[in-house]
C-alpha positions as MATLAB code, in Angstrom:
seq = 'XXXXXXXXXXXXXXXXXXXXXXXXXXXXXXXXXXXXXXXXXXXXXXXXXXXXXXXXXXXXXXXXXXXXXXXXXXXXXXXXXXXXXXXXXXXXXXXXXXXXXXXXXXXXXXXXXXXXXXXXXXXXXXXXXXXXXXXXXXXXXXXXXXXXXXXXXXXXXXXXXXXXXXXXXXXXXXXXXXXXXXXXXXXXXXXXXXXXXXXXXXXXXXXXXXXXXXXXXXXXXXXXXXXXXXXXXXXXXXXXXXXXXXXXXXXXXXXXXXXXXXXXXXXXXXXXXXXXXXXXXXXXXXXXXXXXXXXXXXXXXXXXXXXXXXXXXX';
ca = [
       6.359  -30.616   -7.617;
       3.892  -30.686   -4.716;
       4.633  -30.857   -1.007;
       3.385  -33.407    1.508;
       0.652  -32.105    3.766;
      -0.604  -29.492    1.295;
      -3.822  -29.530   -0.694;
      -3.309  -28.793   -4.380;
      -5.895  -27.094   -6.585;
      -5.634  -26.302  -10.293;
      -8.306  -23.880  -11.546;
      -8.812  -23.084  -15.233;
     -10.258  -19.567  -14.870;
      -9.708  -16.469  -12.754;
     -13.195  -16.668  -11.285;
     -12.612  -20.297  -10.277;
      -9.276  -19.378   -8.626;
     -10.904  -16.558   -6.654;
     -13.684  -18.869   -5.525;
     -11.111  -21.428   -4.368;
      -9.079  -18.935   -2.353;
     -12.244  -17.658   -0.668;
     -13.157  -21.198    0.452;
      -9.732  -22.294    1.678;
      -8.274  -20.441    4.641;
      -4.503  -20.312    4.423;
      -4.465  -20.894    0.658;
      -1.752  -19.336   -1.496;
      -1.625  -18.721   -5.248;
       1.219  -20.521   -7.023;
       2.786  -18.835  -10.063;
       6.317  -19.848  -11.127;
       7.076  -21.244   -7.673;
      10.668  -20.019   -7.356;
       9.984  -18.212   -4.084;
       7.127  -20.204   -2.601;
       8.245  -23.803   -3.090;
      11.850  -23.513   -1.791;
      10.583  -21.533    1.183;
       7.943  -24.146    2.023;
      10.485  -26.941    2.568;
      12.608  -24.945    5.012;
      12.350  -25.389    8.778;
       9.665  -23.111   10.185;
      12.226  -20.853   11.884;
      13.889  -20.127    8.530;
      10.809  -19.446    6.414;
       9.972  -16.031    5.066;
       6.255  -16.927    4.835;
       3.837  -19.060    6.832;
       3.521  -22.492    5.230;
       0.303  -22.497    3.180;
      -2.363  -25.137    3.737;
      -3.414  -25.116    0.078;
      -1.652  -24.299   -3.177;
      -3.802  -22.845   -5.956;
      -1.779  -23.374   -9.138;
      -2.446  -20.628  -11.690;
      -0.625  -22.407  -14.510;
      -3.736  -23.627  -16.332;
      -5.448  -20.217  -16.505;
      -4.936  -19.106  -20.105;
      -6.402  -15.620  -19.514;
      -3.487  -14.833  -17.154;
      -0.908  -15.288  -19.917;
      -0.008  -13.328  -23.000;
       1.111   -9.947  -24.300;
      -1.242   -7.579  -26.099;
      -0.775   -4.086  -27.534;
      -3.836   -1.920  -26.869;
      -4.090    0.513  -29.765;
      -6.629    3.006  -28.383;
      -5.870    3.150  -24.673;
      -5.311    6.894  -24.429;
      -2.711    9.549  -25.261;
       1.029    8.826  -25.180;
       2.645    9.011  -21.754;
       3.855   12.450  -20.756;
       3.096   13.841  -24.197;
       5.895   11.777  -25.736;
       5.120   11.021  -29.363;
       4.604    7.285  -29.772;
       3.441    4.870  -32.432;
       0.089    3.216  -32.908;
      -0.220    1.357  -29.613;
      -0.727    3.285  -26.400;
      -0.405    0.505  -23.813;
       1.081   -2.944  -23.713;
      -0.792   -5.407  -21.505;
       1.155   -8.298  -19.976;
      -0.693  -11.145  -18.271;
       0.510  -11.936  -14.773;
       1.513  -15.518  -15.670;
       3.618  -14.401  -18.628;
       7.165  -15.670  -18.141;
      10.333  -13.637  -18.168;
      11.452  -15.472  -21.314;
       8.190  -14.536  -23.066;
       8.876  -10.878  -22.260;
      12.518  -11.136  -23.306;
      11.679  -12.395  -26.800;
       8.366  -10.621  -27.452;
       8.511   -8.360  -30.543;
       5.613   -6.325  -29.132;
       7.547   -5.636  -25.919;
      10.692   -4.771  -27.897;
       8.668   -2.288  -29.959;
       6.563   -0.688  -27.226;
       8.525   -1.089  -23.972;
      12.110   -2.041  -24.885;
      13.368   -1.532  -21.335;
      11.422   -4.633  -20.272;
      12.835   -6.947  -22.930;
      16.395   -5.754  -22.340;
      16.077   -6.122  -18.582;
      14.455   -9.553  -18.869;
      17.604  -10.823  -20.575;
      19.714  -10.156  -17.448;
      17.330  -11.652  -14.884;
      18.917  -14.712  -13.289;
      19.565  -17.503  -15.828;
      17.624  -19.098  -18.727;
      16.195  -21.911  -16.575;
      14.710  -19.418  -14.127;
      13.503  -17.090  -16.879;
      11.649  -19.963  -18.560;
       9.544  -20.525  -15.443;
       9.463  -17.283  -13.439;
       6.445  -15.044  -14.067;
       5.997  -11.291  -14.032;
       3.029  -11.434  -11.656;
       4.712  -13.829   -9.259;
       7.744  -11.569   -8.930;
       5.648   -8.459   -8.365;
       3.387  -10.117   -5.800;
       6.447  -11.480   -3.979;
       8.005   -7.977   -4.002;
      11.400   -9.374   -3.048;
      13.680   -6.501   -1.911;
      16.257   -7.713   -4.467;
      13.816   -8.539   -7.256;
      14.321   -7.164  -10.767;
      10.716   -6.553  -11.854;
       9.623   -4.122   -9.094;
      11.982   -1.281  -10.150;
      11.172   -1.884  -13.802;
       7.437   -1.360  -13.351;
       8.196    1.737  -11.261;
      10.455    3.184  -13.955;
       7.939    2.512  -16.734;
       5.009    3.955  -14.736;
       3.087    0.698  -15.058;
      -0.337   -0.097  -13.609;
      -1.183   -3.278  -11.677;
      -4.597   -4.787  -12.344;
      -5.945   -6.641   -9.299;
      -9.079   -8.729   -9.066;
     -11.065  -10.259   -6.240;
     -14.602  -11.535   -5.776;
     -15.529   -7.947   -4.836;
     -14.374   -6.493   -8.158;
     -11.285   -5.060   -9.823;
      -8.759   -2.430   -8.748;
      -6.192   -0.655  -10.911;
      -3.187    0.397   -8.831;
      -0.272    2.496  -10.129;
       3.122    0.907   -9.540;
       4.030    3.915   -7.392;
       1.272    2.883   -4.940;
       1.663   -0.902   -5.210;
       4.813   -1.414   -3.135;
       4.592   -0.473    0.534;
       6.760   -0.669    3.644;
       4.126   -1.918    6.095;
       4.562   -5.649    5.268;
       0.856   -6.232    4.669;
       1.226   -8.076    1.365;
       1.684  -11.825    0.812;
       5.287  -11.705   -0.416;
       8.739  -11.174    1.021;
       8.279   -7.434    0.679;
       4.979   -5.610    0.986;
       2.315   -4.722   -1.542;
      -1.214   -3.395   -1.533;
      -2.595   -6.850   -2.426;
      -5.452   -7.764   -0.098;
      -6.348  -11.254    1.139;
      -8.100  -13.151   -1.640;
      -6.948  -10.691   -4.307;
      -5.090  -11.730   -7.451;
      -2.750   -9.732   -9.675;
      -4.093  -10.499  -13.162;
      -2.149   -8.183  -15.499;
       0.233   -5.257  -15.819;
      -0.143   -2.461  -18.350;
       2.779   -0.286  -19.425;
       2.408    2.997  -21.334;
       3.943    3.243  -24.773;
       6.903    5.604  -24.818;
       8.070    7.415  -27.921;
      11.457    8.237  -29.366;
      12.204   10.971  -26.828;
      12.085    8.580  -23.883;
      15.276    6.741  -23.009;
      15.577    3.659  -20.796;
      18.219    1.605  -19.073;
      18.582   -0.973  -16.322;
      21.890   -1.553  -14.571;
      22.475   -3.953  -11.717;
      25.164   -5.565   -9.643;
      24.176   -9.219   -9.877;
      24.211  -11.627   -6.959;
      26.724  -14.319   -7.982;
      24.477  -17.253   -6.998;
      20.832  -16.250   -7.384;
      21.154  -13.717  -10.197;
      19.042  -11.298   -8.143;
      20.088   -7.686   -7.986;
      22.407   -6.944   -5.095;
      21.641   -3.436   -6.314;
      19.676   -2.384   -9.382;
      18.816    0.943  -11.009;
      16.051    1.281  -13.617;
      15.780    4.690  -15.289;
      13.376    6.289  -17.774;
      14.080    9.835  -18.970;
      11.948   11.839  -21.412;
      13.596   14.814  -23.120;
      12.216   17.715  -25.118;
      13.388   18.600  -28.633;
      16.136   20.761  -27.131;
      17.287   17.767  -25.000;
      16.008   19.246  -21.747;
      14.779   16.586  -19.341;
      10.981   16.838  -19.096;
      10.290   13.742  -16.996;
      12.459   11.305  -15.057;
      11.907    8.129  -13.033;
      14.791    6.489  -11.199;
      13.790    3.254   -9.459;
      15.988    1.326   -7.047;
      16.028   -2.323   -5.935;
      18.310   -4.083   -3.475;
      18.908   -1.068   -1.260;
      16.043   -1.255    1.231;
      13.057   -3.308    2.300;
      11.130   -2.589   -0.894;
      11.791   -1.162   -4.353;
      11.443    2.605   -4.403;
      12.005    5.698   -6.511;
      14.831    8.139   -5.904;
      12.526   11.160   -5.976;
      15.134   13.706   -4.888;
      17.505   12.554   -7.629;
      14.719   12.813  -10.197;
      13.979   16.397   -9.187;
      17.615   17.319   -9.778;
      17.284   16.398  -13.456;
      13.872   17.710  -14.500;
      14.319   20.984  -16.370;
      18.040   20.369  -16.957;
      20.119   19.005  -19.780;
      21.788   15.651  -19.136;
      25.165   17.253  -18.574;
      27.865   15.630  -16.427;
      27.211   18.268  -13.754;
      23.453   17.623  -13.644;
      24.025   13.882  -13.587;
      26.484   14.251  -10.711;
      23.946   16.308   -8.718;
      21.268   13.676   -9.285;
      23.584   10.810   -8.347;
      24.631   12.564   -5.146;
      20.959   12.886   -4.159;
      20.075    9.260   -4.912;
      20.503    8.071   -1.315;
      18.073   10.597    0.143;
      15.128    8.925    1.860;
      16.455    5.360    1.475;
      16.950    3.235    4.584;
      19.689    0.886    3.425;
      19.545   -2.745    4.555;
      22.647   -4.861    4.097;
      23.241   -8.608    4.135;
      26.136  -11.061    3.960;
      26.921   -9.997    0.396;
      26.877   -6.245    0.945;
      26.590   -4.090    4.034;
      24.277   -1.087    4.238;
      27.330    1.180    4.079;
      28.578   -0.582    0.952;
      25.207   -0.227   -0.785;
      25.083    3.460    0.144;
      28.464    3.929   -1.554;
      27.422    1.895   -4.589;
      24.053    3.464   -5.369;
      25.277    6.918   -6.501;
      27.832    5.212   -8.750;
      25.159    3.135  -10.483;
      22.797    6.091  -10.833;
      25.631    8.095  -12.401;
      26.442    5.272  -14.815;
      22.802    4.823  -15.826;
      22.187    8.520  -16.459;
      25.491    8.915  -18.301;
      24.459    6.064  -20.560;
      21.203    7.877  -21.364;
      22.969   11.156  -22.087;
      24.234    9.553  -25.306;
      21.494    7.007  -26.079;
      21.695    4.069  -28.423;
      19.270    3.905  -31.372;
      15.844    2.447  -30.524;
      14.973   -0.932  -32.082;
];
């Protein structure tokens, strides 16, 4: 599908795509198209983005797709004992379905494959890409909290070189990025890949969300990764939230309530009660800010309680 009045370009390499965007003012990269194309046909007053003058379709760039386990990419995350691979690299144009069914993802980062299975519906998953979702940074998107919870790194490339940005620094609140939310992406810069550290048997994951009945987006979503010591004391914790505010964020105060504690009902309750700290809730027609503020501690409690008695790893 292309739109009248737009130029359409289809590069076959990253360098060609970066050259094209540098030569075409108002150009936009096209990934899966589920945010950009519907938005482009709306009346100007209803659009979330300016209508681009040129679409640069990334679909023919093979180097932007694929999943690869990097065996010698450094020590295991947080000292957790892992297997052979240290990082899993996911190309930005890799689809949600590819992640859902990848044996490498299931082995090295099982949170991602499990979460992919509950993103929207199969038709969307077959087309939607990891990089497109992260660059869009939709406040109700599923992938932003997942990369925050897994401590992923975004790999960005422009004609000036490459930047590696931790997920914790990628999402911002200043609305400078190209998507619905805000990211640290600069004009002419392309998200090329995401790397996720391998976690070992002492790290537990889950993703819970209240699903929007029409879009399948998260009205509210909670992604959690907890690493425990041999005595089951929490050594490290990341609790990432989507759907509550203008951008996905971590519940840092809630995390601090758990580190150094066992995952007891009392510790979980303390963490859940602190989950709202620092979040500026933004409601919509499907859930007011007050409703989301009531819901978030419940979902944090459920997620942490689930991890207190974990299921066996695949």
